[in-house]
Tab-separated table of C-alpha atoms in Angstrom:
chain	number	residue	atom	x	y	z
H	1	MET	CA	50.173	37.591	-44.737
H	2	ARG	CA	46.433	37.203	-45.220
H	3	ARG	CA	44.724	34.827	-42.815
H	4	LYS	CA	42.547	32.039	-44.124
H	5	SER	CA	38.911	31.909	-43.075
H	6	SER	CA	37.689	29.179	-40.735
H	7	ILE	CA	35.823	27.543	-43.636
H	8	GLN	CA	38.989	27.538	-45.770
H	9	ILE	CA	40.913	25.872	-42.966
H	10	LEU	CA	38.273	23.174	-42.541
H	11	ILE	CA	38.255	22.517	-46.293
H	12	ALA	CA	42.037	22.170	-46.256
H	13	VAL	CA	41.832	19.713	-43.364
H	14	PHE	CA	39.160	17.713	-45.170
H	15	THR	CA	41.222	17.566	-48.378
H	16	PHE	CA	44.339	16.441	-46.541
H	17	CYS	CA	42.495	13.735	-44.634
H	18	SER	CA	40.721	12.514	-47.746
H	19	LEU	CA	44.022	12.090	-49.575
H	20	SER	CA	45.984	10.620	-46.678
H	21	ILE	CA	43.427	8.125	-45.403
H	22	GLY	CA	42.785	6.534	-48.793
H	23	PHE	CA	39.163	5.474	-48.633
H	24	ALA	CA	38.505	1.848	-49.521
H	25	ALA	CA	34.852	2.585	-50.188
H	26	ASN	CA	33.633	4.414	-53.276
H	27	SER	CA	31.115	7.234	-53.602
H	28	THR	CA	28.192	4.844	-54.064
H	29	ASP	CA	28.742	3.606	-50.504
H	30	ILE	CA	28.202	7.088	-49.021
H	31	LEU	CA	24.895	7.742	-47.295
H	32	TYR	CA	25.550	11.469	-46.919
H	33	GLU	CA	28.399	13.913	-46.554
H	34	ILE	CA	28.456	17.312	-44.887
H	35	TYR	CA	31.522	18.884	-46.398
H	36	PRO	CA	33.976	19.428	-44.745
H	37	PHE	CA	32.861	18.004	-41.387
H	38	ILE	CA	31.681	14.433	-41.678
H	39	ARG	CA	31.051	11.550	-44.043
H	40	VAL	CA	28.582	8.772	-43.221
H	41	TYR	CA	28.547	5.482	-45.111
H	42	LYS	CA	25.605	3.194	-45.744
H	43	ASN	CA	27.182	0.486	-43.602
H	44	GLY	CA	27.211	2.833	-40.595
H	45	THR	CA	30.876	3.826	-40.796
H	46	ILE	CA	31.440	7.437	-39.765
H	47	GLN	CA	34.472	9.540	-40.667
H	48	ARG	CA	35.092	12.900	-39.056
H	49	PHE	CA	37.618	15.216	-40.657
H	50	THR	CA	37.956	17.887	-38.000
H	51	GLY	CA	37.667	18.231	-34.249
H	52	THR	CA	38.983	14.772	-33.372
H	53	ASP	CA	42.116	15.705	-31.387
H	54	ARG	CA	42.001	15.540	-27.590
H	55	VAL	CA	44.239	16.903	-24.820
H	56	PRO	CA	44.246	15.834	-21.159
H	57	ALA	CA	43.164	17.976	-18.246
H	58	SER	CA	46.169	19.665	-16.688
H	59	PHE	CA	47.659	22.656	-14.932
H	60	ASP	CA	48.269	25.412	-17.461
H	61	PRO	CA	51.411	27.350	-16.456
H	62	THR	CA	50.607	30.253	-18.787
H	63	THR	CA	47.266	31.112	-17.164
H	64	GLY	CA	47.615	29.378	-13.790
H	65	VAL	CA	44.322	27.565	-14.427
H	66	LYS	CA	43.986	23.935	-13.408
H	67	SER	CA	41.476	21.527	-14.891
H	68	LYS	CA	40.128	18.064	-14.229
H	69	ASP	CA	37.672	15.725	-15.910
H	70	ILE	CA	34.566	14.532	-14.113
H	71	GLN	CA	31.786	12.081	-14.857
H	72	ILE	CA	28.355	13.594	-14.479
H	73	SER	CA	26.378	10.451	-15.289
H	74	SER	CA	27.559	6.878	-15.782
H	75	LYS	CA	24.160	5.943	-17.201
H	76	LEU	CA	24.387	8.591	-19.923
H	77	ASN	CA	28.166	8.269	-20.236
H	78	LEU	CA	28.217	12.036	-19.732
H	79	PHE	CA	31.443	13.855	-18.859
H	80	ALA	CA	32.693	17.414	-18.426
H	81	ARG	CA	35.941	19.279	-17.900
H	82	PHE	CA	36.171	21.561	-14.879
H	83	TYR	CA	38.373	24.689	-14.797
H	84	LEU	CA	39.509	26.496	-11.659
H	85	PRO	CA	41.538	29.755	-11.684
H	86	THR	CA	44.711	30.175	-9.699
H	87	ASN	CA	44.435	30.942	-5.969
H	88	ALA	CA	40.637	30.494	-5.900
H	89	SER	CA	39.699	31.117	-2.279
H	90	HIS	CA	36.099	32.326	-2.440
H	91	LYS	CA	32.885	31.869	-4.388
H	92	LEU	CA	33.185	32.746	-8.068
H	93	PRO	CA	30.738	33.034	-10.988
H	94	LEU	CA	30.004	29.681	-12.607
H	95	LEU	CA	30.153	29.406	-16.388
H	96	ILE	CA	28.686	26.328	-18.028
H	97	TYR	CA	30.208	26.169	-21.498
H	98	ILE	CA	28.871	24.216	-24.486
H	99	HIS	CA	31.241	23.697	-27.407
H	100	GLY	CA	30.440	24.010	-31.093
H	101	GLY	CA	31.172	21.717	-34.019
H	102	GLY	CA	27.889	21.445	-35.888
H	103	PHE	CA	26.538	18.841	-33.428
H	104	PHE	CA	28.797	16.321	-35.238
H	105	THR	CA	32.363	17.147	-34.211
H	106	GLU	CA	34.636	18.716	-31.572
H	107	SER	CA	34.787	18.073	-27.853
H	108	ALA	CA	35.131	19.706	-24.474
H	109	PHE	CA	38.550	18.011	-24.488
H	110	SER	CA	39.798	19.359	-27.831
H	111	PRO	CA	42.917	21.581	-27.893
H	112	MET	CA	40.977	24.609	-29.179
H	113	TYR	CA	38.351	24.543	-26.432
H	114	HIS	CA	40.825	23.616	-23.715
H	115	GLY	CA	42.935	26.648	-24.621
H	116	HIS	CA	39.901	28.913	-24.880
H	117	LEU	CA	38.549	27.927	-21.463
H	118	ASN	CA	41.959	28.315	-19.824
H	119	SER	CA	42.215	31.868	-21.175
H	120	LEU	CA	38.624	32.807	-20.367
H	121	VAL	CA	38.686	31.419	-16.827
H	122	ALA	CA	41.913	33.283	-16.082
H	123	LYS	CA	40.763	36.570	-17.621
H	124	ALA	CA	37.285	36.583	-16.053
H	125	ASN	CA	38.258	34.891	-12.766
H	126	VAL	CA	35.355	32.435	-12.976
H	127	ILE	CA	35.060	28.696	-12.670
H	128	ALA	CA	33.877	26.809	-15.733
H	129	LEU	CA	32.286	23.494	-16.539
H	130	SER	CA	32.681	22.482	-20.200
H	131	ILE	CA	30.139	19.837	-21.224
H	132	GLU	CA	31.094	16.748	-23.250
H	133	TYR	CA	27.672	16.080	-24.757
H	134	ARG	CA	27.126	13.146	-27.095
H	135	LEU	CA	27.429	13.812	-30.813
H	136	ALA	CA	25.303	13.144	-33.872
H	137	PRO	CA	24.847	11.052	-35.932
H	138	GLU	CA	25.493	8.259	-33.428
H	139	HIS	CA	23.340	10.235	-31.006
H	140	PRO	CA	21.035	12.458	-33.089
H	141	LEU	CA	19.407	15.520	-31.628
H	142	PRO	CA	17.740	16.048	-29.210
H	143	VAL	CA	20.409	14.012	-27.313
H	144	ALA	CA	22.817	16.984	-27.101
H	145	TYR	CA	20.011	19.130	-25.673
H	146	GLU	CA	19.090	16.498	-23.103
H	147	ASP	CA	22.724	15.922	-22.096
H	148	SER	CA	23.275	19.652	-21.619
H	149	TRP	CA	20.061	20.044	-19.627
H	150	PHE	CA	21.024	17.118	-17.396
H	151	ALA	CA	24.470	18.665	-16.836
H	152	LEU	CA	22.990	22.051	-15.984
H	153	LYS	CA	20.625	20.568	-13.419
H	154	TRP	CA	23.427	18.419	-12.012
H	155	ALA	CA	25.659	21.458	-11.509
H	156	VAL	CA	22.913	23.462	-9.806
H	157	SER	CA	22.146	20.507	-7.523
H	158	HIS	CA	25.324	21.583	-5.667
H	159	SER	CA	23.814	24.932	-4.693
H	160	LYS	CA	23.460	23.922	-1.036
H	161	GLY	CA	27.103	22.900	-0.811
H	162	ASN	CA	26.542	19.190	-0.297
H	163	GLY	CA	26.883	17.791	-3.814
H	164	HIS	CA	29.336	15.190	-5.062
H	165	GLU	CA	31.759	17.625	-6.727
H	166	VAL	CA	34.001	19.444	-4.238
H	167	TRP	CA	34.982	22.265	-6.595
H	168	LEU	CA	31.332	23.158	-7.146
H	169	ASN	CA	30.565	22.972	-3.430
H	170	ASN	CA	33.522	25.154	-2.462
H	171	TYR	CA	33.890	27.680	-5.275
H	172	ALA	CA	30.648	28.133	-7.250
H	173	ASP	CA	28.462	31.168	-6.586
H	174	PHE	CA	25.038	29.901	-7.632
H	175	GLY	CA	23.720	33.435	-7.591
H	176	ARG	CA	25.933	34.074	-10.626
H	177	VAL	CA	25.415	31.245	-13.113
H	178	TYR	CA	26.086	31.812	-16.815
H	179	LEU	CA	25.651	29.741	-19.948
H	180	GLY	CA	27.900	30.259	-22.951
H	181	GLY	CA	28.839	28.567	-26.179
H	182	ASP	CA	29.777	28.962	-29.818
H	183	SER	CA	28.095	27.991	-33.082
H	184	ALA	CA	26.066	24.800	-32.472
H	185	GLY	CA	26.955	25.146	-28.794
H	186	ALA	CA	25.404	28.613	-28.804
H	187	ASN	CA	22.267	27.072	-30.268
H	188	ILE	CA	22.196	24.628	-27.354
H	189	VAL	CA	22.773	27.485	-24.906
H	190	HIS	CA	19.756	29.365	-26.235
H	191	ASN	CA	17.579	26.286	-25.909
H	192	MET	CA	18.808	25.614	-22.367
H	193	ALA	CA	17.930	29.200	-21.439
H	194	MET	CA	14.475	28.636	-22.918
H	195	ARG	CA	14.014	25.556	-20.749
H	196	VAL	CA	15.098	27.532	-17.696
H	197	GLY	CA	12.380	30.053	-18.474
H	198	LEU	CA	9.689	27.491	-19.249
H	199	GLU	CA	10.355	24.745	-16.707
H	200	SER	CA	10.847	24.557	-12.966
H	201	PRO	CA	13.764	22.192	-12.316
H	202	GLU	CA	13.961	20.346	-9.043
H	203	TYR	CA	16.836	22.485	-7.760
H	204	GLY	CA	15.820	25.777	-9.369
H	205	VAL	CA	18.090	27.119	-12.111
H	206	LYS	CA	18.583	30.895	-12.156
H	207	LEU	CA	20.737	32.398	-14.882
H	208	SER	CA	22.581	35.696	-14.630
H	209	GLY	CA	23.101	35.743	-18.377
H	210	VAL	CA	24.031	33.875	-21.547
H	211	PHE	CA	26.495	34.564	-24.326
H	212	LEU	CA	26.243	33.251	-27.862
H	213	ASN	CA	29.321	33.282	-30.105
H	214	CYS	CA	28.317	33.109	-33.804
H	215	PRO	CA	25.125	31.230	-32.921
H	216	TYR	CA	23.964	28.464	-35.240
H	217	PHE	CA	20.453	29.456	-36.277
H	218	THR	CA	18.796	29.050	-39.653
H	219	GLY	CA	15.349	28.986	-41.246
H	220	LYS	CA	13.322	27.707	-44.155
H	221	ASN	CA	13.799	30.862	-46.206
H	222	PRO	CA	17.304	32.246	-46.857
H	223	THR	CA	17.735	35.767	-45.600
H	224	GLY	CA	20.329	38.499	-45.185
H	225	ASN	CA	23.852	37.553	-46.194
H	226	GLU	CA	22.795	33.910	-46.709
H	227	ILE	CA	21.408	34.858	-50.132
H	228	ALA	CA	24.884	35.695	-51.426
H	229	LYS	CA	26.436	32.622	-49.776
H	230	MET	CA	24.126	29.821	-50.821
H	231	ASN	CA	26.881	27.204	-50.864
H	232	LEU	CA	27.602	27.875	-47.201
H	233	ARG	CA	23.911	28.101	-46.385
H	234	ASN	CA	23.464	24.626	-47.869
H	235	ILE	CA	26.039	23.310	-45.390
H	236	ILE	CA	24.181	24.988	-42.524
H	237	VAL	CA	20.891	23.481	-43.688
H	238	ASN	CA	22.318	19.977	-44.113
H	239	ILE	CA	23.807	20.064	-40.626
H	240	TRP	CA	20.357	20.524	-39.106
H	241	LEU	CA	18.550	18.059	-41.344
H	242	HIS	CA	21.036	15.277	-40.583
H	243	ALA	CA	21.762	16.119	-36.942
H	244	TYR	CA	18.025	16.170	-36.150
H	245	PRO	CA	16.240	14.066	-38.785
H	246	ASN	CA	13.046	13.954	-36.710
H	247	SER	CA	12.758	17.709	-36.231
H	248	THR	CA	9.834	19.670	-37.649
H	249	GLY	CA	12.170	21.228	-40.223
H	250	LEU	CA	14.165	24.399	-40.721
H	251	ASP	CA	11.598	26.579	-38.957
H	252	ASP	CA	11.647	24.402	-35.858
H	253	PRO	CA	11.990	26.893	-32.972
H	254	LEU	CA	15.019	24.915	-31.769
H	255	VAL	CA	16.982	26.155	-34.783
H	256	ASN	CA	14.924	29.213	-35.753
H	257	PRO	CA	14.036	31.015	-32.523
H	258	VAL	CA	12.392	33.814	-34.504
H	259	MET	CA	9.531	31.341	-35.041
H	260	ASP	CA	9.165	30.512	-31.344
H	261	PRO	CA	5.882	31.896	-29.896
H	262	LYS	CA	7.341	31.428	-26.397
H	263	LEU	CA	10.569	33.357	-27.009
H	264	SER	CA	9.623	35.978	-24.402
H	265	LYS	CA	10.106	33.272	-21.746
H	266	LEU	CA	13.897	33.172	-22.237
H	267	GLY	CA	15.193	32.416	-18.750
H	268	CYS	CA	17.626	35.280	-18.222
H	269	LYS	CA	17.728	39.060	-18.504
H	270	ARG	CA	21.160	39.568	-20.058
H	271	VAL	CA	22.310	38.274	-23.450
H	272	LEU	CA	25.586	38.938	-25.246
H	273	ILE	CA	25.847	37.923	-28.900
H	274	PHE	CA	29.059	37.836	-30.942
H	275	VAL	CA	28.780	37.876	-34.740
H	276	SER	CA	31.421	38.149	-37.466
H	277	GLU	CA	31.044	40.258	-40.590
H	278	LYS	CA	32.026	37.520	-43.069
H	279	ASP	CA	30.122	34.710	-41.345
H	280	VAL	CA	27.123	33.256	-43.177
H	281	LEU	CA	25.428	33.138	-39.746
H	282	ARG	CA	25.961	36.842	-39.041
H	283	ASP	CA	22.486	38.156	-39.803
H	284	ARG	CA	20.789	35.358	-37.878
H	285	GLY	CA	22.558	36.682	-34.788
H	286	TRP	CA	21.227	40.186	-35.408
H	287	TYR	CA	17.718	38.862	-36.102
H	288	TYR	CA	17.848	36.927	-32.845
H	289	LYS	CA	18.299	40.152	-30.906
H	290	GLU	CA	15.444	41.801	-32.785
H	291	ALA	CA	13.178	38.801	-32.201
H	292	LEU	CA	13.865	38.858	-28.462
H	293	TYR	CA	12.650	42.432	-28.157
H	294	LYS	CA	9.693	41.909	-30.498
H	295	SER	CA	8.589	38.902	-28.428
H	296	GLY	CA	8.095	41.036	-25.337
H	297	TRP	CA	11.174	39.734	-23.541
H	298	THR	CA	12.162	42.374	-20.991
H	299	GLY	CA	15.904	41.802	-20.745
H	300	ASN	CA	18.941	43.487	-22.291
H	301	ALA	CA	20.610	42.019	-25.399
H	302	ASN	CA	23.747	43.377	-27.055
H	303	VAL	CA	25.392	42.354	-30.321
H	304	VAL	CA	29.126	42.807	-30.867
H	305	GLU	CA	30.200	42.438	-34.503
H	306	ALA	CA	33.790	41.713	-35.491
H	307	LYS	CA	34.485	43.518	-38.761
H	308	GLY	CA	36.415	41.640	-41.410
H	309	GLU	CA	36.264	38.327	-39.532
H	310	ASP	CA	34.682	34.923	-40.126
H	311	HIS	CA	32.947	32.255	-38.071
H	312	VAL	CA	34.325	31.826	-34.497
H	313	PHE	CA	37.590	33.469	-35.567
H	314	ASN	CA	38.434	34.189	-31.937
H	315	LEU	CA	38.746	30.460	-31.225
H	316	ILE	CA	40.868	29.795	-34.303
H	317	TYR	CA	43.123	32.856	-33.845
H	318	PRO	CA	42.949	33.439	-30.064
H	319	THR	CA	45.959	35.775	-29.909
H	320	SER	CA	44.745	38.183	-32.612
H	321	PRO	CA	43.908	41.710	-31.383
H	322	LYS	CA	40.198	41.337	-32.121
H	323	ALA	CA	40.053	37.981	-30.346
H	324	ILE	CA	41.718	39.477	-27.289
H	325	HIS	CA	39.185	42.312	-27.364
H	326	LEU	CA	36.314	39.813	-27.437
H	327	LEU	CA	37.873	37.929	-24.528
H	328	LYS	CA	37.965	41.144	-22.482
H	329	THR	CA	34.368	41.931	-23.461
H	330	LEU	CA	33.238	38.497	-22.374
H	331	ALA	CA	35.153	38.708	-19.091
H	332	SER	CA	33.405	41.994	-18.329
H	333	PHE	CA	30.031	40.444	-19.142
H	334	LEU	CA	30.671	37.520	-16.782
H	335	ASN	CA	31.506	39.943	-14.009
H	336	GLN	CA	28.386	42.050	-14.654
H	337	ARG	CA	30.328	45.117	-15.659
H	338	LYS	CA	29.194	47.270	-18.568
H	339	PHE	CA	29.743	45.629	-21.956
């Protein structure tokens, strides 16, 4: 049986929700709609059609990973979910994970990301902190960037073993800190790595590497496979324009790193990029690697392309053979083995 693409699934979800909810408002009341993620009304009402389910932190008997939710900042109302592998008895690499969802949807507490982090933590034998950043449009960009930066600095503030979070004090090896994320989360990861390279935080953030799964990048001019997928490109463009209405546009370096004159300052020396053959974002991932080297950055970047697959397929179909292969590749990367 042929699998549906991630976009087809989201469209099906949107259609079902649209029919079952029965909107009282008509189309003239809509301020904007980013199909099939979100609809915003002129009166401020917001309807999300995907990524709204949540699951509690728990012990996962399949992987042996236990998780708990923590509050990073009461002032910012900023939370995260912490993952610890079974029988952790020594310092382990720390992965700070940033979820996707187009800046508008999803959560560190959603079933998809909870399952993904359980599997990744078990396979790689790392500890992970999954950030629950605030979403647009209630909190337009750059809020997600600032939340993620605050969380990164907060985590590293435990490097001397006397922070507020016991699991970080006892189990995190701050000589092996990684950032990772998918789609919009991968965009945030890139920008956090840029800040690491450009700024000098109070506690000193040093990254061993970053991984970007189907990173959300775009630009003013369509390029590569975007030209043949203009309907999907329009969705990508609208996400940025509405998530960050005060940005400088589609060639803002935050969303188009190829245009960043400071790209060589990326704050790590190892980058792993996943792209999918059928994904409208595929070529942007390849161009990102090329731009890193052209900028004068002196690290090592690798791209792994999944043939015949679509956007973040490994999260949607985590037990498929190709998804399992990507999980093994990522585990090797987090343990600094050859990838």
